[in-house]
XYZ file of C-alpha atoms in Angstrom:
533
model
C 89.330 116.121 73.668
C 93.323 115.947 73.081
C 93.930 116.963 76.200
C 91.561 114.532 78.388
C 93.458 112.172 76.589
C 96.666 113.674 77.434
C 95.647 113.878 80.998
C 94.274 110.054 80.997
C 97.758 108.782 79.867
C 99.563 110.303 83.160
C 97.511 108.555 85.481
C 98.829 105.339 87.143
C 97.120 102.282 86.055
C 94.622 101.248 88.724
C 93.533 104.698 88.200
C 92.948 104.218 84.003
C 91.583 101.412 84.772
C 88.900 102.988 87.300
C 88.398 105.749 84.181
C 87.731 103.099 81.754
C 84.866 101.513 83.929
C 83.195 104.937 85.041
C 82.966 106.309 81.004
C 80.988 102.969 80.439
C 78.914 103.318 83.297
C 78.145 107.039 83.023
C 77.457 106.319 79.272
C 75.491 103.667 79.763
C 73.028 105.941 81.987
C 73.459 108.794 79.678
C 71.949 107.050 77.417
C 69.212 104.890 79.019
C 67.948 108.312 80.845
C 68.005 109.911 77.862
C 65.105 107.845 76.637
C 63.505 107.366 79.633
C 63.437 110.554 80.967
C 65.530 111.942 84.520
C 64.774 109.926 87.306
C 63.031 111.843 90.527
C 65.126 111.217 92.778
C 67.492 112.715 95.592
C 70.336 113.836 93.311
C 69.016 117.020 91.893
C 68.278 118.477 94.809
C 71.806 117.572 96.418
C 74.571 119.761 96.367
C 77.955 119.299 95.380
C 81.236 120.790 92.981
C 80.512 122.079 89.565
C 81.457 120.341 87.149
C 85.605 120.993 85.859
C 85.066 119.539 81.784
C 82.030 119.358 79.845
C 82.935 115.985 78.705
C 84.314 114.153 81.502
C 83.039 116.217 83.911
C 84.937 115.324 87.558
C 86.002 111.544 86.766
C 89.706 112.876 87.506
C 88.799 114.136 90.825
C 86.684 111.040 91.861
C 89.480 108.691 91.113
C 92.253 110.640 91.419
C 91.454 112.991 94.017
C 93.292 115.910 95.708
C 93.333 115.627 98.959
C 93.161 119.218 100.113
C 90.015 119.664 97.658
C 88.694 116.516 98.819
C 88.549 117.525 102.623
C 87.114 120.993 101.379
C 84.522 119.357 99.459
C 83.305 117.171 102.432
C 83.349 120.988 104.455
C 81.413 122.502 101.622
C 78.485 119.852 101.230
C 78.939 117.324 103.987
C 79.270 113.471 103.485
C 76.944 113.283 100.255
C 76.808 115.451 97.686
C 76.025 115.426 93.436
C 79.031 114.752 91.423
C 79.090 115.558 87.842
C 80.612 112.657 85.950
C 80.586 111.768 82.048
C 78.619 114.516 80.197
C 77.497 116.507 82.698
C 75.255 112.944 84.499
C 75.481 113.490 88.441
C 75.459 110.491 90.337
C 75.980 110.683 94.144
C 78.948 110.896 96.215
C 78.959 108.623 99.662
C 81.258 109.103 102.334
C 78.778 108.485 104.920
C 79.804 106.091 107.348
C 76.026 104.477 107.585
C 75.394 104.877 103.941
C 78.262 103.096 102.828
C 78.248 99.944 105.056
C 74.152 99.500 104.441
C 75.673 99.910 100.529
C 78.642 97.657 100.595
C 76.856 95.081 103.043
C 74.196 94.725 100.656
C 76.208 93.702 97.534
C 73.227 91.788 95.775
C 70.998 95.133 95.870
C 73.999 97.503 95.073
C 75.940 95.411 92.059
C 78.382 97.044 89.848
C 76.714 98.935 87.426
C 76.217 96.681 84.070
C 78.283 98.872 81.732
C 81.211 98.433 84.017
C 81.391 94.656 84.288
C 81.343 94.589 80.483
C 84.565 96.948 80.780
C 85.288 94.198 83.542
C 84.924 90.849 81.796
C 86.331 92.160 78.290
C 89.777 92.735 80.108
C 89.498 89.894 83.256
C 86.586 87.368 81.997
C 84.288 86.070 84.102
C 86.390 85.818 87.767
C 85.676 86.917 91.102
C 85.783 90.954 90.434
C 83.079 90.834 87.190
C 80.781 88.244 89.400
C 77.384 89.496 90.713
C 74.917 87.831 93.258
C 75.377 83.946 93.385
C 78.135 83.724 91.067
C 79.865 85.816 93.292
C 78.909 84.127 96.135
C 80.047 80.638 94.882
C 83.251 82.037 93.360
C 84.314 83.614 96.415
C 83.407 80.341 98.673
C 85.360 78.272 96.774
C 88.349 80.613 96.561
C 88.366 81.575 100.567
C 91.191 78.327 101.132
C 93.660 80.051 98.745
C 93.582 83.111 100.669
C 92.750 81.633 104.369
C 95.296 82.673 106.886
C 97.654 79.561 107.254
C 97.714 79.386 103.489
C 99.101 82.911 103.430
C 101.781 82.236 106.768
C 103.429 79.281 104.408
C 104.026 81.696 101.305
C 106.322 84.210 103.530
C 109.058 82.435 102.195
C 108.441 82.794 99.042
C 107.843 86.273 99.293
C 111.577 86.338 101.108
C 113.047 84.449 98.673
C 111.810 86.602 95.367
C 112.840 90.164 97.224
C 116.354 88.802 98.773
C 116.344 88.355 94.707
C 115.951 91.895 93.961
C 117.905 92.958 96.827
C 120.661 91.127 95.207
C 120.390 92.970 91.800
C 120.184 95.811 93.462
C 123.166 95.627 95.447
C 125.712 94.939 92.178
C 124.364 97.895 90.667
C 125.095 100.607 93.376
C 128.494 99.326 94.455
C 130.001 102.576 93.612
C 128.050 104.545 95.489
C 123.896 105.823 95.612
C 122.080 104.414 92.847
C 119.326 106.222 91.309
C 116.656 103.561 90.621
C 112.834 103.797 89.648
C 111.156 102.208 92.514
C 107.780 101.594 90.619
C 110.064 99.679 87.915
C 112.111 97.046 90.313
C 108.425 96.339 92.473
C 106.896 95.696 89.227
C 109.137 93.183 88.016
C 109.200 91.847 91.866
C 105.763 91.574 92.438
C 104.978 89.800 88.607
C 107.742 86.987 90.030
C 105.828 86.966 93.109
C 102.373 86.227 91.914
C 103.651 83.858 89.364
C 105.188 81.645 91.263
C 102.454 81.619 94.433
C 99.202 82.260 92.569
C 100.483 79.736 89.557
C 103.465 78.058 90.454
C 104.945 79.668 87.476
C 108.037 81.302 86.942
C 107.682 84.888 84.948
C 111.181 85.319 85.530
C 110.746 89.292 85.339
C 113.504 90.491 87.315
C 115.875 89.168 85.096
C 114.390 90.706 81.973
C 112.897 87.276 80.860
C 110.949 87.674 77.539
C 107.898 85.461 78.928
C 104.521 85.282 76.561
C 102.676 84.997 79.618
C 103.832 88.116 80.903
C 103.712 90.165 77.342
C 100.096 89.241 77.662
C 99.442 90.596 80.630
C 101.528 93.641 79.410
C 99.582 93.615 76.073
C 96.304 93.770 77.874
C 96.868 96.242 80.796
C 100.351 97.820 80.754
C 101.164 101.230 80.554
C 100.697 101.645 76.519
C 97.681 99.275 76.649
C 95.873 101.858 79.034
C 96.894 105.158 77.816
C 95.326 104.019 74.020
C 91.924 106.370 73.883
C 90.255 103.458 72.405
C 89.853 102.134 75.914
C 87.633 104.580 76.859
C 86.033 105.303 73.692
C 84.937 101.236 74.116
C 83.663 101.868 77.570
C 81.410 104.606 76.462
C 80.269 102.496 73.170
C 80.922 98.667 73.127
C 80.546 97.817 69.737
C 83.953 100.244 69.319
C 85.730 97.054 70.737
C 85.058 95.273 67.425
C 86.266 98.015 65.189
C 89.257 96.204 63.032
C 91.298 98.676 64.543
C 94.959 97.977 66.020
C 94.262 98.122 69.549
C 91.239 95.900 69.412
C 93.845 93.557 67.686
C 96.477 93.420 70.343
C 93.762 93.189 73.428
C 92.243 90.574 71.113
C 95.496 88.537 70.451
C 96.132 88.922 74.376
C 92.859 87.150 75.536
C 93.744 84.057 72.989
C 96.971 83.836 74.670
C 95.991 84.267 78.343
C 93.156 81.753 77.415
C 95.358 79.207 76.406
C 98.186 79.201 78.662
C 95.827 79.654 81.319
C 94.074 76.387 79.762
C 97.482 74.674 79.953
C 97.898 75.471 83.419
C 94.874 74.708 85.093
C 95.367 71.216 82.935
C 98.242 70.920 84.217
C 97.879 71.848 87.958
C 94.800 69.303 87.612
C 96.675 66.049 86.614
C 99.398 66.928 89.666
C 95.766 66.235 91.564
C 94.711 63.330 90.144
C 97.893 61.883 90.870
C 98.091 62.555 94.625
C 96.100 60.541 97.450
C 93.002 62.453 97.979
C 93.587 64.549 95.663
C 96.389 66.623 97.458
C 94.191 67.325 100.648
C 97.418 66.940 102.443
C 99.686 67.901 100.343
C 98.337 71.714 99.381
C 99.045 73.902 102.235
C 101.598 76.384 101.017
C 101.131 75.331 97.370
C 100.336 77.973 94.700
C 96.955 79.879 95.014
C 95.809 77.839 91.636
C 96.279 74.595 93.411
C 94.407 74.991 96.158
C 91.627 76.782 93.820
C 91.403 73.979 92.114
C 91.295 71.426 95.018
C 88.527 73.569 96.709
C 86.570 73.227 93.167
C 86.941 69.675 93.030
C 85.057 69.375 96.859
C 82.034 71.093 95.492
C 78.975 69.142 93.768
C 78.708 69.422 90.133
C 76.394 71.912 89.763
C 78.033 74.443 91.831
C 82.043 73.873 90.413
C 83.831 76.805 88.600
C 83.703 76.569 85.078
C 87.295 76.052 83.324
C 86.311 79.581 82.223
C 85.706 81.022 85.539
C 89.030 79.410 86.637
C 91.113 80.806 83.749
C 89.705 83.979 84.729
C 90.779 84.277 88.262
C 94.328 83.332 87.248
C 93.946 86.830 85.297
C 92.353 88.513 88.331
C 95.005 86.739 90.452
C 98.114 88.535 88.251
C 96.170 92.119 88.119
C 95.753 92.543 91.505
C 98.198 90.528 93.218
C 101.247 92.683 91.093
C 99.855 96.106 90.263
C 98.450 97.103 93.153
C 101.263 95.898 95.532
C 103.908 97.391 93.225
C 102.329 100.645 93.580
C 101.218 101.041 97.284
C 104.872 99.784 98.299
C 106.569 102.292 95.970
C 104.377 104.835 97.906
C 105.666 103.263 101.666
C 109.054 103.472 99.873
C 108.603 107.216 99.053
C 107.004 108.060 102.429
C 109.936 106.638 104.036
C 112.211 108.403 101.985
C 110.081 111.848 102.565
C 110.550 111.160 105.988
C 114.056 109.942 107.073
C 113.880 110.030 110.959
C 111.029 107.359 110.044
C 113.154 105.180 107.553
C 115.615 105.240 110.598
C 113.420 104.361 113.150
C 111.995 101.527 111.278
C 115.414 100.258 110.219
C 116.181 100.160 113.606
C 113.577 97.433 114.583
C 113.630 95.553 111.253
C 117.721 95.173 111.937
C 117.517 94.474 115.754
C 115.712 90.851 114.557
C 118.531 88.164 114.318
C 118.563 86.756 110.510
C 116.974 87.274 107.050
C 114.227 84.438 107.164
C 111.487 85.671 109.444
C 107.968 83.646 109.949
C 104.936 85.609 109.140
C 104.470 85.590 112.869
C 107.560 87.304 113.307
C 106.921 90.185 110.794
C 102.984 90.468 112.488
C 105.416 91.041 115.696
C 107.149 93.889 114.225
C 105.184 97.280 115.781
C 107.005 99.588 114.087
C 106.513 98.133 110.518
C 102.890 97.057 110.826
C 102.442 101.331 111.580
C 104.403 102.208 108.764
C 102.317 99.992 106.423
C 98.851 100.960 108.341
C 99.890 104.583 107.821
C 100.628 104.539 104.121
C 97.795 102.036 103.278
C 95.414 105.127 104.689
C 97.199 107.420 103.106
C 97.935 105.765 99.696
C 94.942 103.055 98.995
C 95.053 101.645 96.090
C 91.515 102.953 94.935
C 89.992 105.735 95.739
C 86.682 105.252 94.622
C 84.801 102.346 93.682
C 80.860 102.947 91.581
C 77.721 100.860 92.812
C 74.320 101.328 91.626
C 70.828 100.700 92.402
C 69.468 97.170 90.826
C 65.769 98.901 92.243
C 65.007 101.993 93.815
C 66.248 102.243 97.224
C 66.197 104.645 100.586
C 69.502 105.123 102.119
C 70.220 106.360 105.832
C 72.570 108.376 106.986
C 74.288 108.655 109.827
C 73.985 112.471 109.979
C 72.039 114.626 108.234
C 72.880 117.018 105.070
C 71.235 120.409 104.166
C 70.014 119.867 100.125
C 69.925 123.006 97.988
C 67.284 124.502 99.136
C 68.019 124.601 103.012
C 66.352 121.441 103.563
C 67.547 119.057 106.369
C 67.899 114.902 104.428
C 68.436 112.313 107.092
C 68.206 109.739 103.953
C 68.558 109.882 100.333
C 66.038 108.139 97.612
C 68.191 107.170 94.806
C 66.511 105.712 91.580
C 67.511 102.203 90.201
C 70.489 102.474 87.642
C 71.968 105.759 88.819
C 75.344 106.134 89.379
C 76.940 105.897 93.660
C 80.561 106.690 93.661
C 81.310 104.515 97.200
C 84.427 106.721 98.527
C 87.456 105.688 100.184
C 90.089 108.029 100.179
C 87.132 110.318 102.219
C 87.284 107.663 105.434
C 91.033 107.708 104.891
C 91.983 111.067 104.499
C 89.470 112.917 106.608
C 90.511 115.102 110.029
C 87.169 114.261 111.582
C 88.217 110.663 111.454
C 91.845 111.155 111.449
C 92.467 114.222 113.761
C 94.029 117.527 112.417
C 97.152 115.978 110.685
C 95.407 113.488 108.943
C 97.383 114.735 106.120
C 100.480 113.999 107.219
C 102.366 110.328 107.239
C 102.714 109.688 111.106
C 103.060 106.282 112.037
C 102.892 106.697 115.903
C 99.133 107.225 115.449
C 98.433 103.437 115.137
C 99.754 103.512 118.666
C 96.452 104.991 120.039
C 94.097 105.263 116.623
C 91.477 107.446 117.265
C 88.239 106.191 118.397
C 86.416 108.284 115.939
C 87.505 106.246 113.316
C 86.022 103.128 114.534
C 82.541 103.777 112.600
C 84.219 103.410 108.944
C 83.573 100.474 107.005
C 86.154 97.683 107.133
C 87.867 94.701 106.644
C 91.411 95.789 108.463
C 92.306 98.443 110.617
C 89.614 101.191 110.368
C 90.526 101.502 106.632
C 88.669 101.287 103.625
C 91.476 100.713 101.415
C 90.370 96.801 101.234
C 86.941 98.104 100.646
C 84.148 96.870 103.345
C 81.387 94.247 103.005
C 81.013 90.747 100.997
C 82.663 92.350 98.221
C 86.153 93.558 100.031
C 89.324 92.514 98.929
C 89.505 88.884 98.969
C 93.452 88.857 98.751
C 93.953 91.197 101.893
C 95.923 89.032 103.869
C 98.221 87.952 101.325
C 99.127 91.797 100.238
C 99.810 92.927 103.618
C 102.277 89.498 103.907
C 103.768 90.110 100.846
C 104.215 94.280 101.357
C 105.666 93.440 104.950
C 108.726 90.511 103.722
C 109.490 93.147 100.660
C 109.742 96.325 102.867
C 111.528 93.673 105.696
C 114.426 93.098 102.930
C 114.675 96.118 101.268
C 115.066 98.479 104.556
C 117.512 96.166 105.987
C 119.497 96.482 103.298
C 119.271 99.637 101.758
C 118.878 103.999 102.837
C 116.250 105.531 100.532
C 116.704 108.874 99.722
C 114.841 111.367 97.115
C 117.081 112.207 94.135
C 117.202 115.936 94.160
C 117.901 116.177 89.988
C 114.574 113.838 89.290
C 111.579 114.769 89.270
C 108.715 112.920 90.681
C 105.326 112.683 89.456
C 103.684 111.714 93.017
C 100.037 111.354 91.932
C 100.965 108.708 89.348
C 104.137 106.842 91.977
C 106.289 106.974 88.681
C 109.581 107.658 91.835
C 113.038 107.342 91.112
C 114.647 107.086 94.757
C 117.790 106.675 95.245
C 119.345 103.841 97.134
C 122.869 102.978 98.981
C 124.251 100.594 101.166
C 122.917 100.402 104.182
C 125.360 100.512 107.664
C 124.030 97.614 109.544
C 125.897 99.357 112.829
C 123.414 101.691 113.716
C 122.011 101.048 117.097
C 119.703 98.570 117.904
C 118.727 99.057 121.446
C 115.448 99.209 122.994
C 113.519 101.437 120.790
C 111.021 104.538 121.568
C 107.700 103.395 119.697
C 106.497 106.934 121.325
């Protein structure tokens, strides 16, 4: 068990996170199937990997995958195939094409499984990712103007602003010469600031070591200590552990109270600043702080249907978590792509320095070729998740797009899956794979978003033939805004600065814990017409 444990704490936090939710789900079926007896359904006759633990089975493979297993796997036993998870319980693995979009499009008949959104709303409360049916619905309506596309173009200068901050710091600290500097650190000081100020219109002041309560909250709750504790896990298997007088349960306890009651004094707050406009700020809002507008929007609808102070408090919390973890991470991984790859740094330097000041529009960045490949290429090959868990609310038939060959020889052009077993909904699969992808699939080349190939047009989507966002009612709400923010930090930070690998440190690349190093960068390299070959 020491070692699971040991294993769990290496594991970047999106990905403990993932870990806590699948040891409540798989629990949770464990034990209902344990009373009612195994379900008759597709799953045992599937085939699939053997299981590599007793106890956890292959959680660490489904959401932390390797990618040269992965691809063999999907060779092995086609798109779906068993997958041993908590204990030795199989649920299915979908990286069907036509599976996974009837799935994801069909949110209200394929909700999270109940286990998980407890994991869910004991860490978020009740926001936008732990909604289900018409709660999810009406959440998501009345967010849409925070996130809507001119709401996102006026926040580019904030997102300026806050890097040519960091850029700053980092400048004064290697003016002697190539800094060694852990990339994962700066972005996650960078993109706290960020979120604060244009999701609340507060000021965590992170970059310059600020001791904020807010932010030691946030810390407390899901930082780095927060998610290595076992006690995470061992309260997503059994939830009554979370009321054990223990330590942990302490600190996540003393967290909630204090991100329920400064998010209680903001949403006050942001509320009177209403009030006190004409209309209640329908004029003023545009470019304001996501909260703002959140709150506007929830004024608009009638009674019946308007956010709770509860639900709102909660999306400032879902807000924070995935506006600044995931962005911090899938730009340190662009970051150590680019530094992997130099001729690729260069050539994107090249076309980031050719553009005539420091304050581009949104527009302008959108403009940049070069750039939007470089982010397209490392959002397929570093998402953010790589697997996200669905199950049935009633039995269900799903279609595939091609068939698979079960166990005993037998051709399955669908699969019957029982209500309450486990679907792991892949994305790294669509991502990664060469029948999508082409035979370097697993290699970072930009130039393929010149000409993307056609076959990849049948994966589920939101943005560019990619399921990083996720697909269907339920993708990523914030998409827009991350792929804003990720272009304006990678637009300051290359135009500044060479990244380079630092030959005496060593990186652990599945977890994005990189130190690069960094030096000035000579702004006389050419800037002629450039070869976007």
């Amino acid at each position: 068990m020491q070692h699971i444990f040991e294993e769990i704490s290496s594991l970047p936090r999106s990905t403990k996170l993932a870990l806590v939710t699948a040891t409540a789900t798989s629990a949770a079926y464990l034990a209902y199937h344990h009373f009612s007896g195994p379900p008759k359904s597709s799953i045992p006759s599937l085939r699939g990997p053997p299981s590599s633990s007793l106890i956890s089975g292959n959680l660490f493979l489904i959401f932390d995958p390797d990618i040269d297993q992965l691809e063999q796997w999907l060779k092995d036993y086609g798109n779906v195939f068993a997958m041993p998870a908590l204990f030795g319980v199989k649920g299915v693995y979908l990286a069907d094409p036509k599976a996974v979009a009837y799935v994801t499009a069909r949110f209200t008949a394929f909700p999270k499984p109940p286990a998980l959104n407890f994991a869910i709303r004991r860490l978020t409360g009740p926001g936008l990712v732990a909604a289900e049916g018409d709660v999810h619905k009406r959440q998501r309506r009345i967010l849409q103007p925070s996130f809507s596309p001119a709401q996102v173009k006026q926040l580019t200068p904030a997102f300026l602003a806050k890097t040519h901050q960091l850029e700053s710091m980092l400048r004064s600290q290697c003016l002697g010469g190539p800094k060694t500097i852990n990339v994962l650190e700066s972005l996650d000081h960078l993109t706290l600031d960020i979120i604060g100020e244009t999701a609340l219109g507060y000021d965590f002041d992170s970059l310059h070591g600020s001791s904020d309560e807010l932010a030691q909250a946030f810390d407390d709750l899901l930082g780095e200590t927060a998610m290595a504790d076992p006690l995470h896990f061992i309260a997503g298997m059994f939830p009554s552990a979370a009321k054990l007088p223990l330590k942990r349960n302490q600190v996540t306890a003393n967290a909630l109270a204090v991100l329920q009651k400064m998010g209680q004094e903001l949403v006050d707050l942001k509320r009177k600043e209403l009030e006190s406009l004409p209309d209640g700020g329908a004029d003023e809002l545009l470019g304001q702080d996501l909260l703002s507008v959140l709150l506007r929007s929830n004024m608009k609808e009638v009674t019946s249907q308007m956010m709770t102070d509860e639900e709102v408090i909660a999306q400032i919390v879902t807000f924070v978590i995935a506006g600044h973890d995931t962005t911090s991470s899938s730009t340190s991984w662009t970051l150590y792509a680019l530094a992997k790859n130099p001729e690729i740094q260069r050539k994107l330097q090249e076309e980031l320095l050719a553009f005539p000041h420091d304050s581009p529009t949104l527009d302008d960045l959108n403009n940049m070729t070069y750039l939007d490949w470089v982010i397209k290429e490392s959002l397929r090959r570093h998402p953010g998740g790589h697997a996200m868990q669905r199950t049935p609310a009633n039995d269900e038939i799903i279609p595939l797009s091609e068939p698979i060959i079960d166990k005993n020889g037998k051709e399955m052009n669908e699969i019957l899956l029982k209500a309450g077993e486990t679907i792991f909904v892949s994305m790294a699969a669509f991502n990664w794979s060469t029948k999508y992808w082409g035979p370097d699939a697993h290699e970072f080349r930009p130039e393929r978003w010149a000409n993307p190939p056609e076959e990849s047009s049948v994966i589920p989507h939101v943005y560019a033939n990619l399921m990083t966002f996720f697909s269907g009612p339920r993708a990523c709400i914030g998409w827009r805004f991350a792929l804003a923010e990720t272009k304006a930090i990678l637009f300051v930070l290359l135009r500044a600065f060479d990244f380079g690998i630092d030959p005496q440190t060593t990186i652990k690349t599945k977890s994005v814990y990189v130190h690069l190093s960094i030096r000035h960068l000579n702004r006389s390299i050419e800037t002629d017409e450039l070869d976007m070959s």
